[in-house]
Amino acid sequence: MASHRKWSPTGTRIAGIRTPALATAALTSVALLSQTANAAPSADSKPSIEEVEKKVDDLYHQAEAATEKYNATREKTAQQRKRVDSLLDDVAQRTEKLNTAREELGSFAAAQYRTGASAPDTATLLLADNPQDYFDQTQLMDRLTSRQKVAVDDYITEQAATTKKRAEASQSLQTLTTTQSALKTSKADVQRKLAAARDLLSKLTAEEKARLAAIEKKKREAADRKAAELAQQQAAAEKKAQEAAAQQQTGSGTSGTTGSAGTSGSSATDSSYTAKAHKALAFARTQVGKPYVWGATGPGSYDCSGLTQASWKAAGVDLPRTTWDQVNVGTTVPLSDIKPGDLVFFYDDISHVGLYVGNGMMIHAPKPGAYVREESIFYGGESIIHSVVRPA
């Protein structure tokens, strides 16, 4: 229930209503905010260079994720197209056999007609939707010779098989059509993201572009420092491991022999991987300078997973097409144990990959508008590194 206690606050009267001083101030603020909201945006509302850079990076990241989706869909489309072609070839062959069986049945009927023998109603048979039902209903099988029975059995079998294959081919065609539609959607998604990034960059002034370049330079310098730190850490760890191995070799007894054998087995495995990695890296180095093109697998251009796939193929190792599948091939190793040839995956959605070359550096196809290059694995900060995989 509302209070009826009277009170006389100080304030001003607006439209016959007495308002407290605090309410007057609030109304004034509301009026000012309303005027500000209705006013034209000021120059200060323009996004900062840092905000533009982050937005562009986000768009390129989204484009890469869309590219991997496009790659997966395109690969699926190719597989489905092969299946459809195979089914259609099978249907064509079975239809030919069905026609041959039908002609043979027709020849039997014609021969019986010429000799005046009691002939089955072959015309009705050949037009029947289900020949087996026709035979069951007319007891025609009892009046056929053994050779005719074989021909009829062949005809019925081929018709059933052909009908089944035609249904499979029809279903596969529908699936292929759906996948092709998804492929088109994925392609359009990539193009939208790239167009948005280009639009943002095109609106920058010369001064803003210079500031953006300065920001990128600082990021590269920081990434290079992180790469150097990783190289130093790995060098220190390797030196420590060598010292431990040397101490073990100076030991005596069975444990020394066992340690030597274990080291020998490990060395053989390392040697095999090193040889393959050397081939993969040699190939990747010859691709430096080629443009990034989304969906490309070489030889003139690459996207990120297309480059790693082609590089390891040169070493005799077949990798899947997409980053999402490549990350599951091989052995996951900690960043501290990374070796040349390993695959470095980035972002939570695993949308980017590079080929490690040593000393904290990798060769990768970075993004649209860029070229295959050697760069620190910390190019986007350590936080975006998802995992390291040894593929062979």
XYZ file of C-alpha atoms in Angstrom, residues 78-354:
277
model
C 35.060 -36.553 -55.172
C 34.572 -39.847 -53.334
C 30.815 -39.760 -53.843
C 31.224 -38.925 -57.526
C 33.447 -42.001 -57.952
C 30.804 -44.146 -56.276
C 28.050 -42.743 -58.480
C 30.124 -43.362 -61.613
C 30.835 -46.917 -60.475
C 27.160 -47.602 -59.765
C 26.061 -46.162 -63.109
C 28.613 -48.327 -64.920
C 27.311 -51.357 -63.031
C 23.705 -50.487 -63.909
C 24.649 -50.124 -67.574
C 26.348 -53.526 -67.595
C 23.460 -55.210 -65.803
C 20.941 -53.585 -68.141
C 22.870 -54.996 -71.084
C 22.790 -58.463 -69.535
C 19.073 -58.049 -68.830
C 18.449 -57.148 -72.456
C 20.414 -60.218 -73.559
C 18.338 -62.452 -71.289
C 15.149 -60.874 -72.603
C 16.243 -61.466 -76.202
C 16.988 -65.110 -75.403
C 13.521 -65.568 -73.966
C 12.102 -63.953 -77.077
C 14.025 -66.329 -79.320
C 12.542 -69.323 -77.483
C 9.044 -67.954 -77.978
C 9.668 -67.303 -81.674
C 11.021 -70.801 -82.230
C 8.007 -72.373 -80.543
C 5.690 -70.202 -82.588
C 7.343 -71.255 -85.859
C 7.088 -74.947 -84.958
C 3.507 -74.549 -83.858
C 4.319 -75.704 -80.342
C 2.409 -74.453 -77.349
C 4.318 -71.267 -76.532
C 4.212 -69.319 -73.282
C 2.849 -65.805 -73.421
C 6.337 -64.330 -73.683
C 5.106 -60.852 -74.582
C 3.173 -60.707 -71.330
C 6.200 -62.070 -69.493
C 8.535 -59.427 -70.849
C 6.113 -56.640 -69.999
C 5.355 -57.915 -66.500
C 6.448 -55.811 -63.556
C 7.369 -58.946 -61.629
C 8.150 -61.969 -63.851
C 8.266 -64.313 -60.866
C 4.651 -63.506 -59.963
C 3.689 -64.074 -63.576
C 5.262 -67.539 -63.590
C 3.704 -68.436 -60.262
C 0.249 -67.429 -61.411
C 0.267 -69.202 -64.803
C 2.287 -72.284 -63.853
C 4.323 -71.494 -66.929
C 7.454 -73.071 -65.483
C 5.956 -76.569 -65.917
C 5.768 -76.079 -69.698
C 9.350 -74.862 -70.179
C 12.393 -76.902 -71.171
C 15.425 -77.033 -68.886
C 17.286 -74.581 -71.142
C 14.361 -72.184 -71.072
C 14.162 -72.450 -67.295
C 17.835 -71.416 -67.010
C 17.180 -68.444 -69.271
C 14.144 -67.432 -67.218
C 16.076 -67.740 -63.948
C 18.870 -65.586 -65.387
C 16.348 -62.987 -66.510
C 14.652 -62.811 -63.108
C 17.995 -62.611 -61.279
C 19.335 -59.848 -63.524
C 16.128 -57.850 -63.288
C 16.204 -57.932 -59.462
C 19.904 -57.023 -59.341
C 19.464 -54.221 -61.865
C 16.508 -52.774 -59.961
C 18.538 -52.792 -56.743
C 21.554 -51.106 -58.352
C 19.369 -48.480 -59.967
C 17.933 -47.621 -56.542
C 21.469 -47.389 -55.074
C 22.589 -45.156 -57.925
C 19.563 -42.902 -57.458
C 20.246 -42.562 -53.717
C 23.927 -41.852 -54.344
C 23.042 -39.178 -56.864
C 20.799 -37.482 -54.301
C 23.608 -37.617 -51.709
C 26.070 -36.199 -54.226
C 23.694 -33.344 -55.029
C 23.408 -32.497 -51.323
C 27.185 -32.569 -50.873
C 27.717 -30.377 -53.928
C 25.311 -27.854 -52.436
C 27.312 -27.902 -49.178
C 30.504 -27.412 -51.201
C 29.013 -24.336 -52.826
C 28.001 -22.973 -49.429
C 31.508 -23.535 -48.010
C 33.074 -21.780 -50.975
C 30.778 -18.774 -50.572
C 31.596 -18.635 -46.847
C 35.333 -18.424 -47.556
C 34.795 -15.717 -50.146
C 32.652 -13.641 -47.760
C 35.287 -13.735 -45.012
C 38.082 -12.751 -47.397
C 36.008 -9.961 -48.939
C 35.286 -8.537 -45.469
C 39.004 -8.571 -44.588
C 39.954 -6.874 -47.854
C 37.254 -4.255 -47.309
C 38.621 -3.365 -43.864
C 42.169 -3.044 -45.162
C 41.111 -0.986 -48.170
C 39.671 1.717 -45.900
C 42.973 2.383 -44.109
C 44.906 5.540 -44.912
C 48.597 5.428 -45.812
C 49.469 6.478 -42.269
C 47.249 3.780 -40.778
C 48.780 1.143 -43.043
C 52.231 2.222 -41.851
C 51.120 1.905 -38.228
C 49.657 -1.525 -38.977
C 52.957 -2.605 -40.536
C 54.777 -1.402 -37.411
C 52.476 -3.496 -35.211
C 53.087 -6.548 -37.392
C 56.847 -5.967 -37.179
C 56.721 -5.907 -33.382
C 54.729 -9.139 -33.384
C 57.309 -10.817 -35.638
C 60.159 -9.644 -33.433
C 58.434 -11.022 -30.338
C 57.753 -14.305 -32.144
C 61.390 -14.564 -33.225
C 62.520 -14.042 -29.636
C 60.222 -16.865 -28.489
C 61.624 -19.098 -31.233
C 65.169 -18.354 -30.100
C 64.228 -19.190 -26.506
C 62.784 -22.541 -27.590
C 65.933 -23.290 -29.580
C 68.095 -22.540 -26.536
C 65.940 -24.710 -24.296
C 66.131 -27.594 -26.756
C 69.892 -27.213 -27.125
C 70.286 -27.297 -23.349
C 68.048 -30.366 -23.059
C 69.965 -32.156 -25.825
C 73.286 -31.387 -24.159
C 71.986 -32.730 -20.863
C 70.734 -35.907 -22.575
C 74.114 -36.432 -24.240
C 75.897 -36.022 -20.924
C 73.534 -38.545 -19.307
C 74.128 -41.013 -22.155
C 77.877 -40.584 -21.818
C 77.710 -41.299 -18.088
C 75.607 -44.381 -18.739
C 78.134 -45.713 -21.250
C 80.925 -45.393 -18.694
C 78.996 -47.658 -16.315
C 79.584 -51.393 -16.031
C 77.504 -54.563 -15.753
C 74.230 -55.650 -17.346
C 72.541 -52.274 -16.979
C 75.190 -50.711 -19.170
C 74.637 -53.284 -21.887
C 70.878 -52.904 -21.720
C 71.172 -49.158 -21.885
C 73.330 -49.417 -24.980
C 70.847 -51.687 -26.735
C 67.953 -49.422 -25.863
C 69.842 -46.402 -27.159
C 70.644 -48.257 -30.368
C 66.960 -49.053 -31.029
C 65.941 -45.494 -30.328
C 68.688 -44.177 -32.593
C 67.489 -46.394 -35.435
C 63.959 -45.043 -35.092
C 65.202 -41.454 -34.904
C 67.392 -42.021 -37.953
C 64.461 -43.335 -40.005
C 62.271 -40.381 -39.077
C 65.087 -37.891 -39.679
C 65.622 -39.238 -43.190
C 61.922 -38.863 -44.076
C 61.680 -35.450 -42.422
C 64.705 -34.300 -44.416
C 62.893 -35.139 -47.678
C 59.701 -33.425 -46.533
C 61.598 -30.277 -45.522
C 63.633 -30.244 -48.735
C 60.392 -30.209 -50.715
C 58.810 -27.533 -48.496
C 61.814 -25.235 -48.920
C 61.433 -25.328 -52.696
C 57.836 -24.088 -52.297
C 58.801 -20.935 -50.382
C 57.583 -17.869 -52.261
C 54.580 -19.558 -53.874
C 51.217 -17.927 -53.158
C 48.647 -19.061 -50.648
C 45.454 -19.994 -52.468
C 42.626 -21.506 -50.454
C 41.828 -25.073 -51.508
C 45.125 -25.415 -53.427
C 47.410 -28.459 -53.186
C 50.168 -27.402 -55.574
C 52.277 -27.316 -57.516
C 51.874 -23.601 -58.193
C 50.075 -22.605 -54.991
C 48.985 -24.051 -51.642
C 46.815 -23.625 -48.619
C 48.244 -24.664 -45.250
C 47.204 -28.334 -45.195
C 47.833 -28.667 -48.921
C 51.470 -27.724 -48.331
C 52.042 -30.157 -45.458
C 50.319 -32.940 -47.383
C 52.487 -32.361 -50.471
C 55.680 -32.061 -48.393
C 55.245 -35.356 -46.587
C 54.092 -37.067 -49.793
C 57.526 -36.204 -51.201
C 58.915 -38.272 -48.302
C 56.649 -41.231 -49.124
C 54.089 -40.545 -46.394
C 50.435 -40.031 -47.346
C 48.640 -37.523 -45.135
C 44.897 -36.785 -45.266
C 43.733 -33.581 -46.926
C 42.501 -31.480 -43.988
C 44.088 -30.227 -40.778
C 41.297 -31.959 -38.842
C 42.422 -35.333 -40.190
C 46.169 -34.656 -40.290
C 46.211 -33.949 -36.557
C 45.115 -37.552 -35.917
C 47.888 -39.157 -37.978
C 51.066 -40.063 -36.124
C 52.148 -39.382 -32.560
C 51.396 -36.280 -30.524
C 54.521 -34.932 -28.798
C 55.062 -32.064 -26.341
C 56.263 -28.746 -27.706
C 59.507 -29.160 -25.789
C 60.241 -32.345 -27.778
C 59.446 -30.899 -31.217
C 61.726 -32.018 -34.076
C 62.220 -30.938 -37.700
C 59.474 -32.434 -39.843
C 56.818 -32.364 -37.126
C 53.463 -30.777 -37.850
C 52.454 -27.808 -35.702
C 48.706 -27.215 -35.431
C 47.103 -23.939 -34.379
C 43.866 -22.666 -32.793
C 41.241 -24.570 -30.857
C 39.460 -25.448 -34.088
C 42.726 -26.831 -35.586
C 42.341 -24.671 -38.687
C 46.035 -24.050 -39.460
C 49.183 -26.165 -39.728
C 52.873 -25.635 -40.445
